[in-house]
Coordinates of C-alpha atoms and ligand atoms in Angstrom, one line a residue:
M1 CA 11.2 -76.1 125.1
S2 CA 12.3 -79.7 125.6
V3 CA 12.1 -83.2 124.3
S4 CA 12.5 -86.2 126.6
V5 CA 12.2 -89.9 126.2
T6 CA 11.1 -92.3 129.0
S7 CA 10.5 -96.0 129.1
F8 CA 6.8 -97.0 128.9
G9 CA 7.3 -100.7 129.8
T10 CA 7.6 -103.6 127.5
L11 CA 5.3 -105.7 125.2
D12 CA 4.8 -109.4 126.0
D13 CA 7.7 -110.3 123.6
Q14 CA 9.9 -107.9 125.7
T15 CA 10.0 -105.2 123.0
P16 CA 10.6 -102.0 124.9
V17 CA 8.1 -99.2 124.4
S18 CA 9.2 -95.5 124.7
R19 CA 7.2 -92.4 125.4
V20 CA 8.5 -89.2 123.7
T21 CA 7.4 -85.9 125.4
L22 CA 7.4 -82.6 123.7
C23 CA 7.2 -79.5 125.9
N24 CA 7.0 -75.9 124.8
A25 CA 7.8 -72.6 126.6
N26 CA 4.2 -72.3 127.9
G27 CA 4.6 -75.6 129.8
T28 CA 2.2 -77.3 127.4
S29 CA 3.3 -80.9 126.8
V30 CA 2.3 -83.8 124.6
S31 CA 3.5 -87.4 124.9
I32 CA 3.5 -90.0 122.1
L33 CA 4.3 -93.7 122.3
D34 CA 6.2 -95.6 119.7
Y35 CA 3.5 -98.3 120.1
G36 CA 0.8 -97.4 117.6
A37 CA 2.3 -93.9 117.3
T38 CA -0.2 -93.2 120.1
L39 CA -0.9 -89.8 121.6
Q40 CA -0.8 -90.7 125.3
S41 CA -1.3 -87.3 126.9
I42 CA -1.8 -83.6 126.2
V43 CA -1.2 -81.4 129.2
F44 CA -2.6 -77.9 128.7
A45 CA -3.3 -75.3 131.4
G46 CA -2.4 -77.9 134.0
K47 CA -4.9 -80.5 132.8
D48 CA -4.3 -83.7 130.8
I49 CA -7.2 -83.5 128.3
L50 CA -6.7 -87.0 126.7
L51 CA -8.2 -90.3 127.8
G52 CA -5.6 -93.1 127.9
Y53 CA -3.7 -95.4 130.2
D54 CA -0.7 -95.2 132.4
T55 CA 0.7 -98.6 131.3
I56 CA 1.4 -100.3 128.0
D57 CA -0.9 -103.1 129.0
G58 CA -3.7 -100.6 129.1
Y59 CA -3.1 -99.8 125.4
V60 CA -2.5 -103.4 124.3
N61 CA -5.7 -104.5 126.1
A62 CA -7.8 -101.5 125.1
N63 CA -10.4 -103.7 123.6
G64 CA -11.2 -101.8 120.4
S65 CA -11.2 -98.3 121.7
Y66 CA -8.1 -97.2 119.8
M67 CA -7.2 -94.6 122.4
G68 CA -4.9 -92.0 120.9
A69 CA -3.7 -94.3 118.2
T70 CA -2.5 -93.6 114.7
I71 CA -5.0 -95.4 112.4
G72 CA -4.1 -97.0 109.1
R73 CA -3.9 -98.2 106.4
F74 CA -7.5 -97.5 106.2
G75 CA -9.5 -95.6 108.9
N76 CA -13.1 -96.3 109.7
R77 CA -15.2 -99.0 108.1
I78 CA -15.0 -101.0 104.9
A79 CA -18.2 -103.0 104.2
N80 CA -17.5 -106.7 104.3
G81 CA -13.8 -105.9 104.3
C82 CA -14.0 -106.0 100.5
F83 CA -13.4 -103.7 97.6
L84 CA -12.1 -103.6 94.0
L85 CA -8.8 -102.0 93.2
D86 CA -7.6 -101.9 89.5
G87 CA -10.2 -104.6 88.8
Q88 CA -8.8 -106.9 91.5
K89 CA -10.9 -108.0 94.5
I90 CA -9.1 -107.1 97.8
Q91 CA -10.3 -108.9 100.9
V92 CA -9.0 -107.4 104.2
S93 CA -9.9 -108.6 107.7
C94 CA -13.3 -108.2 109.2
N95 CA -12.1 -107.4 112.7
E96 CA -15.5 -105.9 113.7
S97 CA -17.2 -109.2 113.4
A98 CA -20.6 -108.1 114.8
R99 CA -20.9 -105.8 111.8
H100 CA -18.9 -108.0 109.4
C101 CA -16.6 -105.1 108.4
H102 CA -13.1 -103.9 108.5
L103 CA -12.5 -101.2 111.1
H104 CA -9.5 -98.9 111.5
G105 CA -7.0 -101.0 109.6
G106 CA -8.1 -104.4 110.7
D107 CA -6.6 -107.2 112.9
S108 CA -3.1 -105.9 112.3
G109 CA -3.8 -102.2 112.0
F110 CA -1.1 -99.5 112.5
D111 CA -2.4 -98.9 116.1
K112 CA -0.8 -102.2 117.1
K113 CA 2.6 -101.7 115.5
M114 CA 5.9 -100.5 116.7
W115 CA 7.1 -97.3 115.0
R116 CA 10.6 -95.9 114.6
Y117 CA 10.9 -92.4 115.9
Q118 CA 13.2 -89.5 115.2
I119 CA 13.3 -86.4 117.3
M120 CA 13.6 -83.0 115.5
C121 CA 15.0 -80.4 117.8
D122 CA 13.9 -77.0 116.9
E123 CA 14.6 -74.0 119.2
E124 CA 10.9 -73.1 119.5
E125 CA 8.8 -76.0 118.2
P126 CA 9.8 -79.5 119.3
A127 CA 8.7 -82.3 116.9
V128 CA 9.0 -86.1 116.6
S129 CA 8.4 -88.2 113.6
F130 CA 7.2 -91.8 113.7
S131 CA 7.7 -94.0 110.7
R132 CA 7.0 -97.6 109.6
T133 CA 6.9 -99.6 106.5
S134 CA 3.6 -101.4 106.0
P135 CA 4.8 -104.3 103.8
D136 CA 3.1 -105.3 100.5
G137 CA 0.3 -107.6 101.5
E138 CA -0.1 -106.5 105.1
E139 CA -3.8 -107.0 105.7
N140 CA -3.9 -107.9 101.9
Y141 CA -3.4 -104.2 101.0
P142 CA -1.1 -104.0 98.0
G143 CA 2.2 -102.1 97.9
N144 CA 5.0 -101.4 100.4
L145 CA 3.7 -98.3 102.1
Q146 CA 6.3 -96.0 103.7
V147 CA 4.4 -93.9 106.2
T148 CA 5.5 -91.1 108.6
V149 CA 3.5 -89.2 111.1
T150 CA 5.2 -86.1 112.5
F151 CA 3.8 -84.5 115.7
T152 CA 4.9 -80.8 116.1
L153 CA 4.1 -78.8 119.2
H154 CA 4.0 -75.2 118.2
A155 CA 4.7 -72.2 120.4
D156 CA 1.0 -71.1 120.2
D157 CA -0.1 -74.5 121.8
S158 CA -1.2 -76.0 118.5
L159 CA -0.3 -79.6 117.9
C160 CA 0.0 -80.5 114.3
L161 CA 0.0 -84.0 112.8
D162 CA 1.6 -84.3 109.4
Y163 CA 1.0 -87.6 107.5
N164 CA 3.3 -88.6 104.6
A165 CA 3.1 -91.8 102.7
T166 CA 4.5 -93.3 99.5
T167 CA 3.8 -96.7 97.9
D168 CA 5.3 -98.8 95.2
K169 CA 1.9 -100.2 94.0
N170 CA -1.4 -98.6 93.7
T171 CA -3.1 -98.8 97.0
V172 CA -5.7 -97.0 99.2
I173 CA -5.1 -94.9 102.3
N174 CA -7.1 -93.3 105.0
L175 CA -4.9 -92.2 108.0
T176 CA -6.2 -90.6 111.1
N177 CA -5.6 -90.2 114.8
H178 CA -8.1 -91.7 117.3
S179 CA -7.6 -89.4 120.4
Y180 CA -10.4 -89.1 122.9
F181 CA -10.5 -85.6 124.2
N182 CA -12.1 -84.4 127.4
L183 CA -11.6 -80.6 127.9
N184 CA -12.6 -81.0 131.5
G185 CA -9.5 -83.2 131.9
Y186 CA -9.5 -87.0 131.7
D187 CA -10.6 -87.1 135.3
G188 CA -13.2 -84.4 134.9
E189 CA -16.9 -84.7 134.2
D190 CA -18.3 -86.2 131.0
I191 CA -18.3 -84.3 127.6
L192 CA -22.0 -83.7 127.3
D193 CA -21.9 -80.1 128.3
T194 CA -18.9 -79.3 126.1
L195 CA -19.9 -76.8 123.4
L196 CA -19.2 -77.9 119.9
Y197 CA -19.1 -76.1 116.5
V198 CA -18.7 -78.2 113.3
N199 CA -18.1 -76.6 109.9
A200 CA -20.3 -79.0 108.0
D201 CA -23.6 -78.7 106.2
E202 CA -24.0 -82.5 105.6
I203 CA -23.2 -85.9 107.0
T204 CA -22.9 -89.2 105.2
P205 CA -25.7 -91.2 106.9
V206 CA -25.1 -94.8 107.8
D207 CA -27.1 -98.1 107.7
E208 CA -27.6 -100.3 110.8
G209 CA -24.0 -101.6 110.3
L210 CA -22.6 -98.0 110.5
I211 CA -21.7 -98.2 106.8
P212 CA -22.4 -95.1 104.7
T213 CA -25.5 -95.5 102.5
G214 CA -23.8 -93.3 99.9
E215 CA -26.2 -90.5 100.4
F216 CA -25.5 -87.0 101.7
M217 CA -27.8 -85.8 104.4
P218 CA -28.2 -82.0 105.2
V219 CA -27.8 -81.3 108.9
E220 CA -30.4 -78.5 108.8
G221 CA -33.1 -79.3 111.2
T222 CA -31.4 -82.4 112.6
P223 CA -29.4 -83.1 115.8
F224 CA -26.3 -83.1 113.6
D225 CA -26.5 -79.3 113.0
Y226 CA -23.5 -77.9 115.0
R227 CA -23.1 -75.0 112.6
S228 CA -23.9 -72.8 115.6
E229 CA -22.1 -73.9 118.8
K230 CA -24.3 -76.1 121.1
P231 CA -23.7 -78.7 123.8
I232 CA -22.6 -82.1 122.6
R233 CA -25.6 -83.4 124.6
D234 CA -28.1 -81.9 122.2
G235 CA -26.9 -84.2 119.4
V236 CA -26.3 -87.3 121.5
Y237 CA -29.9 -87.1 122.9
G238 CA -31.4 -85.8 119.7
Q239 CA -34.4 -87.6 118.3
H240 CA -33.2 -88.9 115.0
E241 CA -33.0 -92.3 113.4
Q242 CA -29.2 -91.8 112.7
V243 CA -28.6 -91.0 116.4
K244 CA -30.4 -94.1 117.5
I245 CA -28.4 -96.3 115.1
A246 CA -25.1 -95.2 116.6
G247 CA -26.2 -94.6 120.3
G248 CA -25.0 -91.0 119.9
I249 CA -22.9 -89.4 117.3
D250 CA -20.6 -91.6 115.3
H251 CA -20.8 -90.0 111.9
N252 CA -18.7 -88.6 109.1
F253 CA -19.3 -84.9 108.8
V254 CA -18.7 -83.5 105.2
L255 CA -16.5 -80.5 105.9
S256 CA -17.4 -77.4 104.0
R257 CA -14.4 -76.6 101.9
Q258 CA -12.9 -76.2 98.5
G259 CA -10.0 -78.3 97.6
R260 CA -7.4 -79.4 100.1
E261 CA -6.6 -76.1 101.9
M262 CA -6.5 -76.0 105.7
R263 CA -9.9 -75.1 107.1
L264 CA -11.4 -75.0 110.5
A265 CA -13.3 -78.3 110.9
A266 CA -14.6 -78.0 114.5
R267 CA -14.2 -76.1 117.7
A268 CA -14.9 -77.5 121.2
Y269 CA -15.1 -75.5 124.4
S270 CA -15.6 -76.5 128.0
P271 CA -17.4 -73.9 130.1
N272 CA -16.0 -75.7 133.2
T273 CA -12.3 -75.2 132.4
D274 CA -12.5 -72.5 129.7
I275 CA -10.3 -74.7 127.6
Q276 CA -11.0 -74.4 123.8
M277 CA -9.7 -76.6 121.1
E278 CA -10.0 -75.9 117.4
C279 CA -9.4 -78.6 114.8
Y280 CA -8.1 -77.7 111.4
T281 CA -7.5 -80.1 108.6
D282 CA -7.0 -80.4 104.8
L283 CA -9.1 -83.6 104.6
P284 CA -12.7 -83.7 103.4
G285 CA -14.3 -85.5 106.4
L286 CA -14.5 -85.5 110.2
Q287 CA -15.7 -88.5 112.1
I288 CA -17.2 -87.2 115.3
Y289 CA -17.5 -89.9 117.8
T290 CA -19.0 -89.2 121.2
G291 CA -17.6 -92.3 122.9
N292 CA -20.8 -94.2 122.6
F293 CA -19.1 -97.5 122.8
I294 CA -16.5 -96.8 125.5
D295 CA -16.7 -99.9 127.7
E296 CA -16.6 -99.3 131.3
Q297 CA -13.0 -99.4 132.2
D298 CA -10.2 -98.0 134.3
G299 CA -7.9 -95.5 132.7
K300 CA -5.1 -93.2 133.8
S301 CA -4.8 -92.9 137.6
G302 CA -7.5 -95.7 137.9
I303 CA -10.2 -93.2 136.8
H304 CA -13.3 -95.1 135.8
W305 CA -14.7 -94.3 132.4
D306 CA -18.0 -94.9 130.7
R307 CA -19.6 -93.8 127.5
Y308 CA -19.6 -90.0 126.7
D309 CA -16.4 -89.5 128.8
G310 CA -14.4 -88.5 125.7
F311 CA -15.0 -87.3 122.1
C312 CA -13.0 -88.0 119.0
L313 CA -12.4 -85.7 116.1
E314 CA -11.1 -88.1 113.5
T315 CA -10.1 -86.2 110.4
Q316 CA -10.4 -88.5 107.4
F317 CA -11.6 -89.5 103.9
F318 CA -15.1 -90.8 104.1
P319 CA -15.8 -94.2 105.5
D320 CA -16.0 -97.0 103.0
S321 CA -14.8 -94.7 100.2
V322 CA -13.3 -97.7 98.5
N323 CA -16.8 -98.8 97.7
Q324 CA -18.4 -95.4 97.0
P325 CA -17.5 -93.8 93.7
A326 CA -19.2 -90.5 94.6
F327 CA -16.9 -90.0 97.6
P328 CA -13.5 -88.3 97.3
S329 CA -10.8 -90.8 96.0
V330 CA -8.6 -92.6 98.5
L331 CA -6.3 -94.1 95.8
L332 CA -2.6 -93.5 96.3
A333 CA -1.0 -94.4 93.0
A334 CA 2.4 -96.1 92.8
G335 CA 5.2 -93.5 93.0
D336 CA 2.9 -90.7 94.3
T337 CA 3.4 -89.1 97.7
F338 CA 0.5 -88.5 100.0
H339 CA 0.5 -85.7 102.5
S340 CA -2.1 -84.4 104.8
R341 CA -2.2 -82.2 107.9
T342 CA -4.4 -81.9 111.0
C343 CA -3.9 -79.4 113.8
F344 CA -5.4 -79.3 117.2
C345 CA -5.1 -75.7 118.6
L346 CA -5.5 -75.1 122.3
S347 CA -6.4 -71.9 124.1
Q348 CA -8.0 -70.8 127.3
K349 CA -10.4 -67.9 127.4
D350 CA -9.8 -65.2 130.0
H351 CA -12.3 -65.2 132.7
V352 CA -13.0 -64.3 136.3
R353 CA -14.0 -67.2 138.6
Ligands
GLA1 C1 -14.7 -95.0 115.4 C2 -15.9 -95.7 115.0 C3 -16.7 -96.1 116.1 C4 -15.9 -97.0 117.1 C5 -14.7 -96.3 117.5 C6 -13.8 -97.2 118.2 O1 -14.8 -93.8 115.9 O2 -16.6 -94.9 114.1 O3 -17.9 -96.7 115.7 O4 -15.7 -98.2 116.5 O5 -14.0 -95.9 116.3 O6 -14.4 -97.7 119.3

């Protein structure tokens, strides 16, 4: 196993950006940037299965795609960027102006921040922690939030993300990672034939602005029923009002679980490469996003991407939970410690070509 740090260029103000690469004994490696605590690559079985860029400018100019980034303080959408906390109205930025909502932490979300990193050298399982203090009032969120995300590459090719946070005032929190996976490799064909299983009986349907209506919709008999593995395409091209609203799948799946134990949330498998990825989490929701809004753009090695070239598995609390009393609470009380874990577990089925 090894850990290495390389330069990844500089920001416009000359701040140097570093890339930390963790490598295990199988030759699997993951690279994370200190800009946005961004997962930049996952190389497994000789393929890089993450969309992203070769340069820091690519990430800075990513134009709302949040490729690989750590998302905070509040992932997904907040209607009108507005909610009540302890009786006080909080107004955060409406960075998604077309829908007049707050998306993925707003104008100055965690994805655009520099993080401090600390490498943890373990004989078998290399890890690196990224930390930052989100100051009281950042984006108008109350409380100094100390947040750490630790990426650990295990010997069995699972990559675990551990999120920890504390605050000195009551606040709200919804942290996730916004990686776009393509199990055919970032330079392979699109994700539509990737087989997907999702451990969810319901989704939280959305209105035209992609804000949850507050209802729970059973997946039974809808394109959102991935309880038996099926190609991503079947959902994306399914005939359903909810699919039309989002131009594919861009929905919060209500994970079948009890409490906060780790459970299998989803499994994706590419018949082309035989690469399988399982996603485990202790969180209640999973935003499955099929890259419906990926702008045509050039990514790593100049590869040209378009929609459906990557899928995201964003483990999370439900979108707009701050305005939905029936959704699990996103309150982090002053003095409390938040912890959550998500693991992406990679394997390759044996086969004869
Ligand atoms: C999330 C949202 C999508 C989109 C992407 C970023 O997955 O749910 O609607 O905004 O982020 O492009």
